[in-house]
Short mmCIF file of C-alpha atoms and ligand atoms in Angstrom, two decimals:
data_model
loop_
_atom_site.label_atom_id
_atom_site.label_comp_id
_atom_site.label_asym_id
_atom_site.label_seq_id
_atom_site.Cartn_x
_atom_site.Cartn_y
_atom_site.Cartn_z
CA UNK A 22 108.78 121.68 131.46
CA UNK A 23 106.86 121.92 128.22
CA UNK A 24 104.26 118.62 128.12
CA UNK A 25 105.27 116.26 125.19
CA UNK A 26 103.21 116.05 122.55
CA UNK A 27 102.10 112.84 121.42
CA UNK A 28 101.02 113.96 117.64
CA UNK A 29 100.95 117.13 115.61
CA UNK A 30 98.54 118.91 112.31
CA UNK A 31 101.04 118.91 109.35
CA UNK A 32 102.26 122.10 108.04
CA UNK A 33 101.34 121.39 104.98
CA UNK A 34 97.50 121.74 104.16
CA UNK A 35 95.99 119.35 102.18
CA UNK A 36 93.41 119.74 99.40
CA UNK A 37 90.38 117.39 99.64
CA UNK A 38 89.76 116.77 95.38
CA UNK A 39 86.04 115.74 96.14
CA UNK A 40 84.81 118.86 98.12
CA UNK A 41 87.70 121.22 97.62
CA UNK A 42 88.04 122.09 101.07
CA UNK A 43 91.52 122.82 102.60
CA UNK A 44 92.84 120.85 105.84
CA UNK A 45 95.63 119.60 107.80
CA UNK A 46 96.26 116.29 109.15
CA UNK A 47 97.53 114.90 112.26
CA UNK A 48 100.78 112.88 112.58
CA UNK A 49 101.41 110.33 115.24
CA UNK A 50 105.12 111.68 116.91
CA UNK A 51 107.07 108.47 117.70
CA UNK A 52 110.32 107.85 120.09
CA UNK A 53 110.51 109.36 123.35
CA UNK A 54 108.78 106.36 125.34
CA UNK A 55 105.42 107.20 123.35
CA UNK A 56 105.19 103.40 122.10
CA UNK A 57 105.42 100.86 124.25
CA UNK A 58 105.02 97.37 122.30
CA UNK A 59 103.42 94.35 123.60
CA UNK A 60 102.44 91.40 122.39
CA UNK A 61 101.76 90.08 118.82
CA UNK A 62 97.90 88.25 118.49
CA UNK A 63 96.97 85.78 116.35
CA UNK A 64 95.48 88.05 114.17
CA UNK A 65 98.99 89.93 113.81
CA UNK A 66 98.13 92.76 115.46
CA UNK A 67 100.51 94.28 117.81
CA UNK A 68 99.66 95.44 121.09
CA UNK A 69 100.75 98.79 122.77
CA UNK A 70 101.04 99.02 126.38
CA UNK A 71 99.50 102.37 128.11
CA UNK A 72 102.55 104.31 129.66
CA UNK A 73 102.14 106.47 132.61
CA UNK A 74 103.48 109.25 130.57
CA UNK A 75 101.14 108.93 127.28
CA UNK A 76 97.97 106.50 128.99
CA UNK A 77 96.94 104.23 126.07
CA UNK A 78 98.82 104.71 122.24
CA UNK A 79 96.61 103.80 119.46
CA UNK A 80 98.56 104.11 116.42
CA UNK A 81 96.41 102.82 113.78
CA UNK A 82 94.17 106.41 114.22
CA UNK A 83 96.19 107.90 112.34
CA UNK A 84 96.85 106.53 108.67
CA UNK A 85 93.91 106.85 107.03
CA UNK A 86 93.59 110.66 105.47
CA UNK A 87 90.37 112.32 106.06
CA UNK A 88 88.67 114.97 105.01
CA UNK A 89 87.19 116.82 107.64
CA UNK A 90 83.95 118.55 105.55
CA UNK A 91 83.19 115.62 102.89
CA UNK A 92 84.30 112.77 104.73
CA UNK A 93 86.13 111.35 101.75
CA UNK A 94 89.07 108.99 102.98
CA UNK A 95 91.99 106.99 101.41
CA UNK A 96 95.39 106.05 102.51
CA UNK A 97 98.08 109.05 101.43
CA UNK A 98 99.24 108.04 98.65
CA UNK A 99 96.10 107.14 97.03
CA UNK A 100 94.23 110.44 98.26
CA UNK A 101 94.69 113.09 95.55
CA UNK A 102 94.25 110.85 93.28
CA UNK A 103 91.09 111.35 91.72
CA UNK A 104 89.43 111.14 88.37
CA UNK A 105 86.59 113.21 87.57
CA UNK A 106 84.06 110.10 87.45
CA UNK A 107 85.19 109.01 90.74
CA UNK A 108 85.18 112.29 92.13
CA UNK A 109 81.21 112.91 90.83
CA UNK A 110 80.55 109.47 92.78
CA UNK A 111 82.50 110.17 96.13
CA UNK A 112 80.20 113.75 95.78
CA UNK A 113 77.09 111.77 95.77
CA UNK A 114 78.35 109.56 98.72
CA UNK A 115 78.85 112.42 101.09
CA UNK A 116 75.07 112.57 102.43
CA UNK A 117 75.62 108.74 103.03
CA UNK A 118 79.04 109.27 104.89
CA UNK A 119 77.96 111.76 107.09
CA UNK A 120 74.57 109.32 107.95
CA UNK A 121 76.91 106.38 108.67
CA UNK A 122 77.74 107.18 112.34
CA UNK A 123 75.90 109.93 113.28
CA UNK A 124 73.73 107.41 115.65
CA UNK A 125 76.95 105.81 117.18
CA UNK A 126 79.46 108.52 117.25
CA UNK A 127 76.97 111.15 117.48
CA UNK A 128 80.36 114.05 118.28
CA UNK A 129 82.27 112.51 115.46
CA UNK A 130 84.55 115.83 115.11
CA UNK A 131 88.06 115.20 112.39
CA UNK A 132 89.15 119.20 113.13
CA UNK A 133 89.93 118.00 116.42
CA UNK A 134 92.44 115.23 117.77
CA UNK A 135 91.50 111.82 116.81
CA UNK A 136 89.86 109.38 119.22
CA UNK A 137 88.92 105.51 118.91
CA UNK A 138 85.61 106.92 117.12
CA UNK A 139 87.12 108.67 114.41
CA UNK A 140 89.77 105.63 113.95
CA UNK A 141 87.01 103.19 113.36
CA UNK A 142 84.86 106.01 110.58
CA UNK A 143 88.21 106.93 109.51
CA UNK A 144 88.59 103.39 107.95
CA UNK A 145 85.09 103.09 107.37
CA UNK A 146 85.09 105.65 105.20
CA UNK A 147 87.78 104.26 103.73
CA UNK A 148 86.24 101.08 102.67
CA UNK A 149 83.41 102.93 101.36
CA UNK A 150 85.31 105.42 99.07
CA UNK A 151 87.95 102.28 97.85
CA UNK A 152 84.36 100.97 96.43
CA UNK A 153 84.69 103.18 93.06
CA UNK A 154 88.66 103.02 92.75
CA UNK A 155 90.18 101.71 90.31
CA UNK A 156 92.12 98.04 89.76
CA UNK A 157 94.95 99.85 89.93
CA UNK A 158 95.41 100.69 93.72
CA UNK A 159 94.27 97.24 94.98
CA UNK A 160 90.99 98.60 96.25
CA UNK A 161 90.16 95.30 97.82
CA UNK A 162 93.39 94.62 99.52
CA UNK A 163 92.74 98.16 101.18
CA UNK A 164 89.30 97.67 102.45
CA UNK A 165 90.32 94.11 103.86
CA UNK A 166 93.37 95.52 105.54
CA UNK A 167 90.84 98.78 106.70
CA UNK A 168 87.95 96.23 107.75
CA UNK A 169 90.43 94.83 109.97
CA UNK A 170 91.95 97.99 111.65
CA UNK A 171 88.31 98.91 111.91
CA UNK A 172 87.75 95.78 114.03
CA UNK A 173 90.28 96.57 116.48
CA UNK A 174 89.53 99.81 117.51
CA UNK A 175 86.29 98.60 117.86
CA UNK A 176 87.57 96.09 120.37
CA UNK A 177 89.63 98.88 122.14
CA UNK A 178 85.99 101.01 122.48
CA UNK A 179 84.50 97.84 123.93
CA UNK A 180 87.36 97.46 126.53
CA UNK A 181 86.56 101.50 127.75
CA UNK A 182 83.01 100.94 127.95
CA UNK A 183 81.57 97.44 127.65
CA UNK A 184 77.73 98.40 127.39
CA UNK A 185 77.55 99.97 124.18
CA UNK A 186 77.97 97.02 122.00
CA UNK A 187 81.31 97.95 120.42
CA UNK A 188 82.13 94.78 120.01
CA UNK A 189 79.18 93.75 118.25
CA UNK A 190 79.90 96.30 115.89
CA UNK A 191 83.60 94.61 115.50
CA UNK A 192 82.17 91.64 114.75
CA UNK A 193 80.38 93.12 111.93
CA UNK A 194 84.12 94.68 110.63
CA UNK A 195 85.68 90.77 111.20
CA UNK A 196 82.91 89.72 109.02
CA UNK A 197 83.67 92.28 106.38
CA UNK A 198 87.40 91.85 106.78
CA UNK A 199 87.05 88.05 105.95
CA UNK A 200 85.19 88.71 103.04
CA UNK A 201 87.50 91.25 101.53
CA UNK A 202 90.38 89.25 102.33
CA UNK A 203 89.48 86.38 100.40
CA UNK A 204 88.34 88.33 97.60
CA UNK A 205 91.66 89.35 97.69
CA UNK A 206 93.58 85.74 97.34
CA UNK A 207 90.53 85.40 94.85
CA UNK A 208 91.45 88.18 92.83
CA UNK A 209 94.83 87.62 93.12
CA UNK A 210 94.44 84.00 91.54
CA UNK A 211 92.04 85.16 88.19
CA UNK A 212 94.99 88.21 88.11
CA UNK A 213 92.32 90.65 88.10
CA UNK A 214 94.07 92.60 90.96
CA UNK A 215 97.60 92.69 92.43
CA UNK A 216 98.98 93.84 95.32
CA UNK A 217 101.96 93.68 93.85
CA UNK A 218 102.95 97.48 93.66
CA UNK A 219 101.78 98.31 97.92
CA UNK A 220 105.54 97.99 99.77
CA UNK A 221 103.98 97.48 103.05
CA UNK A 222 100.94 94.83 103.28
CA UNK A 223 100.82 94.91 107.18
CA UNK A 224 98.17 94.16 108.24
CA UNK A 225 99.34 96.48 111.33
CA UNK A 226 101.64 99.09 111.12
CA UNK A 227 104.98 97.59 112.52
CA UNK A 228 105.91 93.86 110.88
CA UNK A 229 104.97 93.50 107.00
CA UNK A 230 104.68 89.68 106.87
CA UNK A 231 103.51 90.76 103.15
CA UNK A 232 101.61 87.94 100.92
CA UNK A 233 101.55 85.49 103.33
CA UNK A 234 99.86 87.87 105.75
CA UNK A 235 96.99 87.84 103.13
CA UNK A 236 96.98 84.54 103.11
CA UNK A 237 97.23 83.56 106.53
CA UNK A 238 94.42 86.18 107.44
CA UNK A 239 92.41 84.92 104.81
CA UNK A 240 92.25 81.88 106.40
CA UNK A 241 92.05 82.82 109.86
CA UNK A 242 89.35 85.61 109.46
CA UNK A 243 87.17 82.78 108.22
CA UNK A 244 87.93 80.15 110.28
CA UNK A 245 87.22 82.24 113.31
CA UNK A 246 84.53 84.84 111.80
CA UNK A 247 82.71 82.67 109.43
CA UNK A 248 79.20 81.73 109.49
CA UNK A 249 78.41 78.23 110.98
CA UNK A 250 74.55 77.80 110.66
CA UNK A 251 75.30 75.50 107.64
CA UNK A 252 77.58 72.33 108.09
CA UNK A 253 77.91 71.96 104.49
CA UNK A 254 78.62 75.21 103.46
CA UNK A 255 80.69 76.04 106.81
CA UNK A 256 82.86 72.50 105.41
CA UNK A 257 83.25 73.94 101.94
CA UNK A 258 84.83 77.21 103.35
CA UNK A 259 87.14 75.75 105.57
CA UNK A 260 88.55 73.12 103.07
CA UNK A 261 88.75 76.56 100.63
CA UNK A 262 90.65 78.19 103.90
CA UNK A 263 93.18 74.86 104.46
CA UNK A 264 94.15 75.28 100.83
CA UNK A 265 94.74 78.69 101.17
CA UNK A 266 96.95 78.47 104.22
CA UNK A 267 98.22 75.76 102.97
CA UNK A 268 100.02 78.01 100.25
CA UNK A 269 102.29 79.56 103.35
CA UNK A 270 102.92 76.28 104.75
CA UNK A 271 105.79 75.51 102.82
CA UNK A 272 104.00 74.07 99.27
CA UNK A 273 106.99 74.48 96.87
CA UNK A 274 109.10 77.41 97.79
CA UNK A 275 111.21 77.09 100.91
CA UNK A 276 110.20 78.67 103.74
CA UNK A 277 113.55 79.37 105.22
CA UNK A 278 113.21 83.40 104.30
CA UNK A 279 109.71 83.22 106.16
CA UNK A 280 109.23 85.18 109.62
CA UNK A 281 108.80 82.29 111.90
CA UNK A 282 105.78 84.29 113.55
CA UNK A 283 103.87 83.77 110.54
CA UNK A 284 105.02 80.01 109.96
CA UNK A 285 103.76 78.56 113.04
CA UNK A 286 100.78 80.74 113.41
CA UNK A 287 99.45 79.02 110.25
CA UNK A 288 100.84 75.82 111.13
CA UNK A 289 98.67 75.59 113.94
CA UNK A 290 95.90 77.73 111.84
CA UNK A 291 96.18 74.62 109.66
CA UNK A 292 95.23 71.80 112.50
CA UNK A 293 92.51 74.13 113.87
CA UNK A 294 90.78 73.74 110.88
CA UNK A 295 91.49 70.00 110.03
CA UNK A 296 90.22 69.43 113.77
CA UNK A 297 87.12 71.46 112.65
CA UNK A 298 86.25 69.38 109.75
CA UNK A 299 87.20 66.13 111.30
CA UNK A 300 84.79 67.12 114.11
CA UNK A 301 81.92 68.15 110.95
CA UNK A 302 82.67 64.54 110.09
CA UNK A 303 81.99 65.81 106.09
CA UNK A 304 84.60 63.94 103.83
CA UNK A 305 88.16 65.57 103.94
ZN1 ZN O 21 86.16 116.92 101.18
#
């Protein structure tokens, strides 16, 4: 019996507009007992249980498109999509991009299958090339989301081998994520970028809990990730995170269309917080 497969290379070769060089990329196969879902976290990421038949499914390795030579990355439908300023800037970035990981993931290889390593640079690179895109594609809402997925493969490394600081390095990617993620409300407020147009705001590939995601991680990526050295400051963030969550909470429109998932995560999201700043004792 022939072994099943758990992805494949397109058949279709791709053209990489920054270097020029011509590649094929690799599609997770789904079905056949290849994804076993677990649980949900808080962070509304979903879980995938290791099968006998497969071992451990990561699907988020596989979205971001990379080129293999130039290291250039974007989601599909934002790839070929270049214009010739952009393209003479993600040229100059390729000595940087293939310096980024070249201490930690030393055999960093994207001819080959994809590992946890080339997850984590795939949306790396992402976030780095999404740096000189334009308004247009919601660069920020793509490096926050990309941050994020970034942070949980670096969690998975850490569970495989817990000496090599993987999870420090996720902890760096939280950071990032909860900065890009309130740029995003931010942005979203002054109407200088909309995410609007993107059909699927994840964060994670299954549920699309859309806005309100945003929102919601917004909130919780600061709550949880964000610096607490200074009480004032750390009080001014959090109030800035209640209001935000506050926004899913049921302020105004009814929440009767909203996943319930969502609704009582930031419910209790909302307490954590209040208990936080009660606890700073800084007027509330
Ligand atoms: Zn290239």
């Amino acid at each position: 019996m022939a072994e099943k497969k758990l992805t494949f290379m397109s058949k279709q070769e791709l053209d990489c507009p920054v270097c020029e060089a011509k590649f094929r990329k690799e599609e997770l196969l789904s079905g056949g007992g290849r994804m076993n879902a677990g649980d949900l976290t808080k962070e509304l990421h979903r879980i995938y249980i290791p099968t006998n038949k497969f071992g451990a499914v990561y699907p988020l390795l596989y979205p971001v498109t990379v080129c293999p030579s130039c290291y250039y990355a974007a989601y599909p439908s934002d790839f070929s999509q270049i214009g010739s300023e952009r393209k003479a800037l993600l040229n100059k970035g390729i000595a940087g991009r293939k310096l980024a990981f070249r201490e930690i993931f030393p055999d960093l290889d994207f001819q080959k299958s994809r590992g946890l390593a080339e997850g984590v640079a795939s949306y790396s690179f992402a976030v780095d090339c999404y740096e000189s895109a334009p308004q247009l594609i919601a660069p920020h809402f793509k490096q926050a989301q990309s941050c994020l997925r970034a942070a949980w493969l670096c969690m998975n490394l850490h569970q495989e081998e817990k000496t090599e600081n993987y999870d420090y390095l996720a902890q760096v990617f939280y950071r990032k994520a909860a900065f890009f993620y309130n740029r995003v409300v931010e942005l979203e407020q002054k109407g200088e970028e909309s995410v609007e147009n993107i059909s699927h705001l994840g964060p994670d590939l299954d549920n699309n809990y859309g806005f309100d995601g945003v929102l919601y991680l917004s909130g919780y990526l600061e709550y949880k990730y964000g610096q607490r050295s200074n009480p004032e400051r750390r009080a001014r963030q959090l109030k800035n995170a209640r209001a935000t969550v506050s926004r899913i909470v049921g302020m105004g429109k009814s929440s009767k269309s909203k996943p319930t998932a969502i609704l009582e995560l930031a419910r209790d999201l909302h307490k954590l917080i209040k208990e936080e700043l009660d606890e700073l004792g800084i007027d509330t």
